[in-house]
């Protein structure tokens, strides 16, 4: 496979865009080589500007659960765009999409739409702080909640890949209210509660962590977390920007019995367009401007074209819940294949699946938190990533990301991917011996 055009395009981009990319994890920094420049997508495939075709397991980092150029989403977007791109005034599309989310998620009476997951979580935190009158928040190492200041502390994937636990430009005065606990470790959360002098506004968690690789929280841990929050009058926020409509129709809520006080959304609910949202019970949401005093706003919030795309995606999912069974089965088949391929050449691999989300670590022990995830063999991952790419398989370019199956990822594509994995892992094993 030739990558010449992508290499040239990256050089050109590099001159006018920092690092040549608009989001760091796209840069291929941890796996080597240069990022592919994409010309177009079609169903389960993407095509780069050199004309190479890849089976796409990144799917724009999660949003594209129906693959590329889904006909229904495309039609909804074109129809909305023809009526006007933005009005800065209410449209009925916002109400329809809000109704879909409210009907599916227990405890959510109202949602507010924004333009990204980052914005959704940032706003949810402000609301939690405004509602409780407290400043401190608890987050978990390895969980990513977007790049807003108080959350850019030990934030998984992009940050982990680049070895920046936080970032210059984030005042310590802001992160001093962010207490860090360890995922799946309730004692560490209890300790944070003890350390907080003036009380904790909220605990925010990815109930199915997808930004340190795929690392789900245990039911026991979530139950204990709920109890601790109740004991302290602290809000529990599930960040389901990734897992919402991905792990299953109701996100983590379809898997765990634990109910959060607030949920943040993004990715799938925009159908590929920039959308985020946060929701909670009516009592909490009543504190949000203009009903209440907690300010939050956006010129393009609830953008009609983005709402139309999201509504098309979410409605389709709601009408075809069996999609999740198919997606889950394919994800499981893929991970089973990777594991067999690795085992056949005595390479240790840990795998996990939640609905259409899959994850694998080159590790010989199970991973339950970020500290354990950091022990994985990233060198082998980098070789695996490169080898698969050269065989037309597009996997996320970091060992700390989750992979995705779309409804357009066919059984044949899964089989082709597994065959490639056997060859690549064999090569890796041979190069280790010599
Ligand atoms: C992707 C993601 C975000 C940030 O969303 P953006 O749209 O990239 O700003 C926040 N939380 C989680 C769990 C995510 O996966």
XYZ file of C-alpha atoms and ligand atoms in Angstrom:
449
model
C 0.000 0.000 0.000
C 1.275 3.446 -0.883
C 0.769 6.361 1.459
C 2.581 9.053 -0.555
C -0.345 11.433 -0.968
C -1.212 11.241 2.725
C 2.435 11.901 3.622
C 2.476 14.984 1.368
C -0.876 16.188 2.677
C 0.371 15.790 6.244
C 3.433 17.905 5.402
C 1.205 20.642 3.995
C -1.160 20.487 6.959
C 1.766 20.615 9.364
C 2.721 24.065 8.092
C -0.622 25.641 8.959
C -2.176 23.412 11.630
C -0.345 22.519 14.888
C 0.904 18.955 14.518
C -1.000 18.781 11.246
C -4.210 17.665 13.003
C -7.206 19.223 14.731
C -7.336 16.673 17.553
C -4.126 15.151 18.987
C -5.047 11.464 18.928
C -5.376 11.616 15.129
C -1.640 12.248 14.813
C -0.431 8.591 14.919
C 2.223 9.803 17.387
C 2.141 6.661 19.526
C 2.175 4.171 16.652
C 4.542 5.922 14.250
C 4.020 6.937 10.643
C 1.761 9.726 9.478
C -2.015 9.885 9.677
C -4.034 8.901 6.633
C -5.937 11.668 4.933
C -9.417 10.418 4.186
C -11.184 11.041 0.931
C -14.520 9.408 1.648
C -16.363 6.703 3.518
C -18.885 4.141 2.371
C -20.687 1.772 4.717
C -18.041 -0.069 6.734
C -15.127 1.259 4.671
C -13.043 4.417 4.440
C -10.846 5.379 1.488
C -7.703 7.481 1.849
C -6.467 9.996 -0.728
C -3.978 7.425 -2.082
C -6.972 5.282 -3.046
C -6.446 2.619 -0.355
C -9.535 1.040 1.168
C -9.808 0.137 4.862
C -12.319 -1.620 7.078
C -13.093 1.168 9.548
C -13.149 0.299 13.252
C -12.748 3.928 14.372
C -15.979 5.296 12.912
C -15.065 8.892 13.678
C -14.243 7.746 17.251
C -17.733 6.443 17.909
C -20.539 8.480 16.318
C -21.064 6.433 13.142
C -22.993 3.439 14.434
C -24.626 3.105 10.987
C -21.327 3.381 9.173
C -20.539 5.991 6.532
C -23.121 7.711 4.333
C -26.151 6.032 5.844
C -28.991 6.790 3.443
C -31.551 7.806 6.091
C -29.192 10.124 7.946
C -27.950 11.569 4.672
C -31.523 12.285 3.516
C -32.437 13.902 6.848
C -29.359 16.146 6.706
C -29.976 17.230 3.116
C -33.621 17.962 3.804
C -32.765 20.038 6.898
C -29.924 21.852 5.137
C -32.237 22.917 2.335
C -34.468 24.674 4.865
C -31.563 26.645 6.318
C -28.387 25.832 8.223
C -29.049 27.665 11.462
C -31.609 30.047 12.926
C -30.586 30.657 16.528
C -34.252 30.100 17.331
C -36.076 26.955 18.458
C -37.027 24.240 15.973
C -39.287 21.245 16.652
C -36.378 18.925 15.817
C -34.787 19.729 19.189
C -37.962 18.735 21.031
C -38.227 15.476 19.061
C -34.641 14.434 19.831
C -35.018 15.464 23.483
C -38.180 13.339 23.703
C -36.346 10.301 22.350
C -33.585 10.628 24.934
C -35.987 11.316 27.804
C -38.096 8.283 26.878
C -35.091 5.950 26.937
C -33.105 7.110 29.967
C -34.539 6.629 33.465
C -34.378 9.665 35.687
C -33.919 12.095 32.818
C -36.825 14.507 32.425
C -35.094 17.207 30.406
C -32.021 17.609 28.227
C -30.097 20.606 26.931
C -28.302 20.340 23.588
C -24.818 21.695 22.942
C -22.275 21.179 20.159
C -19.743 18.713 21.598
C -19.188 16.177 24.340
C -16.690 18.517 25.971
C -19.293 21.250 26.168
C -21.913 18.837 27.513
C -19.710 17.661 30.380
C -18.399 21.133 31.160
C -21.969 22.412 31.422
C -23.149 19.417 33.443
C -20.382 20.086 35.971
C -21.369 23.728 36.286
C -24.968 22.689 36.858
C -23.924 20.121 39.472
C -21.865 22.761 41.243
C -24.606 25.365 40.998
C -27.239 22.917 42.200
C -25.275 21.663 45.211
C -23.473 24.915 46.012
C -20.195 22.974 46.229
C -16.949 23.313 44.252
C -15.168 19.956 44.546
C -15.670 17.163 42.042
C -14.363 13.601 41.922
C -13.151 12.048 38.696
C -11.282 8.833 37.939
C -7.808 8.441 36.539
C -8.034 7.296 32.935
C -11.567 8.602 32.382
C -11.813 11.279 29.716
C -14.573 13.847 29.848
C -13.468 16.282 27.183
C -10.814 18.938 27.451
C -12.377 21.552 29.728
C -10.039 22.879 32.404
C -11.211 21.176 35.567
C -11.419 17.791 33.833
C -8.060 17.747 32.134
C -6.445 15.797 34.937
C -5.262 12.229 34.311
C -7.591 11.998 31.363
C -6.791 8.783 29.488
C -6.180 8.147 25.776
C -4.911 11.349 24.123
C -3.374 12.584 27.352
C -2.014 9.135 28.231
C -0.582 8.587 24.789
C 1.294 11.837 25.014
C 2.276 11.405 28.639
C 0.584 14.641 29.723
C -1.380 13.835 32.855
C -2.684 17.372 32.687
C -1.814 20.320 30.511
C 0.042 23.611 30.686
C -2.465 26.422 30.489
C -4.770 24.836 33.037
C -4.484 26.883 36.258
C -3.794 24.779 39.351
C -6.432 26.940 41.018
C -9.009 25.253 38.808
C -7.847 21.658 39.132
C -7.429 21.879 42.901
C -11.171 21.214 43.072
C -10.776 18.014 41.047
C -10.147 15.026 43.300
C -8.779 11.915 41.634
C -9.940 8.423 42.469
C -9.003 5.042 41.021
C -11.488 3.302 38.743
C -13.195 0.240 40.273
C -11.681 1.069 43.689
C -14.304 2.295 46.151
C -11.809 2.938 48.974
C -10.103 5.523 46.800
C -13.439 7.300 46.321
C -14.192 7.229 50.041
C -10.782 8.816 50.615
C -11.591 11.655 48.209
C -14.821 12.327 50.086
C -12.807 12.501 53.324
C -10.290 14.902 51.765
C -12.920 17.332 50.545
C -13.288 20.157 53.025
C -16.418 21.830 51.704
C -18.199 18.873 50.147
C -18.297 17.188 46.768
C -20.699 18.506 44.114
C -20.517 15.445 41.885
C -18.726 12.258 41.009
C -18.289 11.954 37.265
C -17.556 8.589 35.704
C -17.580 6.803 32.396
C -19.668 3.835 33.583
C -18.139 1.914 30.698
C -14.743 3.552 30.373
C -13.706 3.804 26.742
C -10.857 6.282 26.912
C -8.238 4.120 28.642
C -9.016 1.253 26.320
C -12.311 -0.464 27.093
C -12.535 -0.910 30.869
C -16.062 -1.381 32.247
C -16.915 -0.560 35.858
C -18.111 -3.527 37.896
C -21.716 -3.628 39.107
C -20.486 -3.823 42.678
C -18.361 -0.720 42.247
C -21.173 1.323 40.679
C -23.568 0.236 43.447
C -21.106 1.317 46.122
C -20.488 4.570 44.277
C -24.221 5.300 44.217
C -24.423 4.649 47.954
C -21.472 6.926 48.729
C -22.967 9.731 46.617
C -26.330 9.387 48.378
C -24.648 9.429 51.759
C -22.900 12.719 50.920
C -25.689 14.443 48.958
C -23.401 14.311 45.912
C -24.674 14.012 42.346
C -23.580 10.990 40.328
C -22.923 11.843 36.675
C -22.625 9.114 34.060
C -20.603 10.408 31.147
C -22.167 8.436 28.312
C -20.815 10.552 25.482
C -19.259 7.355 24.129
C -21.332 4.537 25.663
C -24.754 6.143 25.142
C -26.531 4.338 22.264
C -23.248 2.421 21.715
C -23.014 -0.150 24.514
C -26.746 -0.677 24.125
C -29.787 1.435 23.321
C -29.943 2.811 26.858
C -26.187 3.032 27.184
C -24.827 1.831 30.511
C -28.323 2.086 31.976
C -29.311 -0.939 29.929
C -26.502 -2.911 31.561
C -26.288 -1.708 35.162
C -29.136 -1.281 37.650
C -27.433 1.810 39.090
C -29.128 5.085 38.184
C -27.170 8.322 37.879
C -28.499 11.816 38.660
C -27.228 13.271 35.421
C -26.123 11.887 32.071
C -23.987 13.468 29.376
C -24.276 12.503 25.714
C -22.499 13.126 22.425
C -21.132 11.091 19.515
C -24.027 8.781 18.384
C -26.771 11.301 19.250
C -25.378 13.576 16.537
C -25.324 10.886 13.858
C -21.905 12.198 12.760
C -22.688 15.893 13.178
C -21.331 17.957 16.122
C -23.796 17.427 18.999
C -23.596 16.988 22.739
C -26.283 16.981 25.417
C -26.747 16.684 29.133
C -29.844 15.683 31.014
C -31.176 15.109 34.526
C -34.365 15.082 36.565
C -36.611 18.165 36.320
C -35.586 19.394 39.763
C -31.915 19.616 38.811
C -32.521 20.927 35.289
C -34.731 23.711 36.738
C -31.499 25.329 37.953
C -30.338 25.845 34.372
C -30.700 29.190 32.628
C -33.258 30.543 31.653
C -35.353 28.527 34.156
C -32.723 28.948 36.853
C -29.536 30.854 37.664
C -26.833 28.490 36.259
C -25.736 30.048 32.990
C -25.185 28.044 29.808
C -25.639 29.048 26.156
C -24.583 28.391 22.557
C -25.060 30.163 19.201
C -25.240 26.866 17.307
C -26.725 24.741 20.121
C -29.477 22.452 18.847
C -28.413 23.225 15.299
C -31.227 21.981 13.013
C -28.997 20.047 10.603
C -27.212 18.317 13.492
C -30.528 17.602 15.228
C -31.925 16.088 12.035
C -28.905 13.781 11.756
C -29.114 12.771 15.414
C -32.846 12.228 15.272
C -32.511 9.997 12.213
C -29.821 7.911 13.944
C -31.554 7.608 17.302
C -34.970 6.822 15.779
C -33.463 4.099 13.634
C -31.780 2.572 16.675
C -34.961 2.714 18.717
C -36.952 0.959 15.994
C -34.326 -1.755 15.555
C -33.127 -2.756 19.036
C -31.981 -6.080 17.573
C -29.096 -4.158 16.003
C -27.366 -4.330 19.373
C -27.483 -8.113 19.406
C -25.914 -8.288 15.953
C -23.334 -5.610 16.769
C -22.437 -7.336 20.028
C -22.097 -10.734 18.367
C -19.792 -9.331 15.713
C -17.692 -7.510 18.314
C -17.420 -10.750 20.296
C -16.459 -12.730 17.205
C -13.782 -10.178 16.387
C -12.309 -10.244 19.884
C -12.455 -14.045 20.002
C -10.571 -14.097 16.703
C -7.920 -11.641 17.934
C -7.463 -13.680 21.098
C -7.082 -16.969 19.192
C -4.640 -15.323 16.807
C -2.563 -13.971 19.699
C -2.699 -17.234 21.633
C -1.609 -19.204 18.559
C 1.748 -17.422 18.714
C 1.905 -17.184 22.546
C 1.227 -13.458 22.723
C -0.907 -12.482 25.723
C -4.076 -10.548 24.904
C -6.934 -9.378 27.118
C -10.209 -8.515 25.362
C -13.586 -7.081 26.312
C -16.845 -6.192 24.582
C -19.830 -3.999 25.487
C -22.368 -3.949 22.686
C -20.739 -2.369 19.643
C -17.654 -1.355 21.664
C -14.604 -3.608 21.771
C -11.200 -3.321 23.384
C -8.000 -5.320 23.611
C -4.788 -4.969 25.583
C -1.503 -6.733 25.000
C -1.389 -7.830 28.610
C -1.365 -11.135 30.481
C -3.554 -9.884 33.318
C -7.099 -8.456 33.227
C -7.359 -4.645 33.298
C -9.666 -2.960 35.809
C -8.244 0.549 36.024
C -5.913 3.028 34.330
C -2.877 2.117 36.397
C -3.179 -1.487 35.191
C -3.900 -0.352 31.638
C -0.589 1.535 31.611
C 1.221 -1.806 32.036
C 0.117 -3.015 28.590
C 2.690 -3.652 25.882
C 2.336 -0.532 23.713
C 5.281 -1.512 21.536
C 3.473 -4.651 20.384
C 0.316 -2.583 19.921
C 2.182 -0.152 17.646
C 3.483 -3.032 15.498
C 0.039 -4.592 15.390
C -1.564 -1.295 14.390
C 0.919 -0.763 11.560
C 0.648 -4.337 10.311
C -3.146 -4.214 10.273
C -3.158 -0.824 8.535
C -0.913 -2.211 5.800
C -3.539 -4.941 5.318
C -6.448 -2.532 5.018
C -7.667 -2.607 8.603
C -8.137 0.805 10.211
C -7.867 0.513 14.012
C -7.587 3.410 16.473
C -3.985 4.610 16.546
C -3.551 4.282 20.320
C -3.549 1.366 22.744
C -5.895 3.371 24.978
C -8.863 3.635 22.651
C -12.014 1.626 22.123
C -12.885 0.064 18.777
C -16.345 0.185 17.216
C -18.538 -2.096 15.109
C -21.148 -0.431 12.891
C -24.231 -1.987 11.331
C -22.210 -1.929 8.087
C -19.390 -4.029 9.551
C -20.245 -7.374 7.955
C -19.357 -10.903 9.058
C -17.080 -11.078 6.011
C -15.238 -7.947 7.167
C -14.796 -9.466 10.633
C -13.395 -12.643 9.081
C -11.018 -10.666 6.870
C -9.851 -8.709 9.923
C -9.207 -11.869 11.928
C -7.233 -13.395 9.038
C -5.087 -10.255 8.945
C -4.583 -10.431 12.715
C -3.246 -14.009 12.423
C -0.676 -12.919 9.832
C 0.388 -9.740 11.657
C 0.706 -11.405 15.061
C 2.687 -14.254 13.503
C 5.101 -11.692 12.061
C 5.367 -9.912 15.406
C 6.106 -13.215 17.178
C 8.778 -14.108 14.605
C 10.460 -10.699 14.876
C 10.559 -11.126 18.677
C 12.362 -14.470 18.341
C 14.990 -13.267 15.891
C -15.473 11.790 23.296
C -15.794 11.965 24.723
C -15.960 13.227 25.314
C -15.683 14.496 24.569
O -16.531 14.672 23.486
P -16.058 15.680 22.299
O -17.236 15.693 21.383
O -14.824 15.083 21.725
O -15.797 16.999 22.921
C -16.366 13.302 26.630
N -16.580 12.187 27.343
C -16.425 10.949 26.829
C -16.695 9.759 27.671
C -15.999 10.803 25.506
O -15.801 9.574 25.026
